[in-house]
Amino acid sequence: GENVEQHPSTLSVQEGDSAVIKCTYSDSASNYFPWYKQELGKGPQLIIDIRSNVGEKKDQRIAVTLNKTAKHFSLHITETQPEDSAVYFCAAMNSGGYQKVTFGIGTKLQVIP
Amino acid sequence: DSGVTQTPKHLITATGQRVTLRCSPRSGDLSVYWYQQSLDQGLQFLIHYYNGEERAKGNILERFSAQQFPDLHSELNLSSLELGDSALYFCASSGERGDYEQYFGPGTRLTVT
């Protein structure tokens, strides 16, 4: 089955700096890669996603890149703000199957004001 | 607010007992997914239902079962509860097949004592 590894497990950055979280996946059939943000006491919230026919996608301060050959994808947050502090999860899915999603272990991001 | 609702928010019960967790998907969504989130295991996919039919199973124990009803709400039944079943249980919903985005509910925190 699919295996998703996520690094780092914790990340502290100064407000205004950039944050990068990296994930690798094992199943070459995976073709959909969402990123979720989870704040304390809440459910995961979809913040951005990318499909395997695209190499990069950007939404304001958030961007995701995908390298299918190397089987890795990354989340980039620029101009970080204290409200970006949360746990971020990457995930991989094979949409051609039954949409079974495999999550990374999560990255706790702390933005220091 | 994702539009996905889950009840109850908190549940405290004893070992050996049985509980039922309920999930109502976003209006119009046909798919419901159940996940277990514990500190040491991260987000684990349990099961996926689409329009009343089971579509995929993940790491779901035999003591656990789920179903999706004609009105599309879903229930996750956990029986013979053990201390290790204490976790957050999330459901997520998505739309028609091919609509990959999953939207998570606020979760049910289960504590087994």
Short mmCIF file of C-alpha atoms in Angstrom, two decimals, chain A residues 19-23 35-36 47-48 62-65 73-77 88:
data_model
loop_
_atom_site.label_atom_id
_atom_site.label_comp_id
_atom_site.label_asym_id
_atom_site.label_seq_id
_atom_site.Cartn_x
_atom_site.Cartn_y
_atom_site.Cartn_z
CA ALA A 19 8.25 27.63 5.84
CA VAL A 20 8.74 24.49 3.77
CA ILE A 21 7.34 21.05 4.54
CA LYS A 22 8.34 18.05 2.44
CA CYS A 23 6.64 14.73 1.77
CA TRP A 35 -2.50 19.44 2.19
CA TYR A 36 -4.46 19.96 5.37
CA ILE A 47 -5.77 24.37 2.26
CA ILE A 48 -4.37 23.42 -1.14
CA ILE A 62 0.72 29.05 -0.11
CA ALA A 63 2.23 26.98 -2.89
CA VAL A 64 2.69 23.29 -3.52
CA THR A 65 5.19 21.63 -5.84
CA PHE A 73 5.87 17.07 -3.02
CA SER A 74 6.30 20.13 -0.84
CA LEU A 75 4.27 22.86 0.80
CA HIS A 76 5.68 26.38 0.81
CA ILE A 77 4.26 29.12 3.00
CA TYR A 88 0.03 20.51 8.65
#
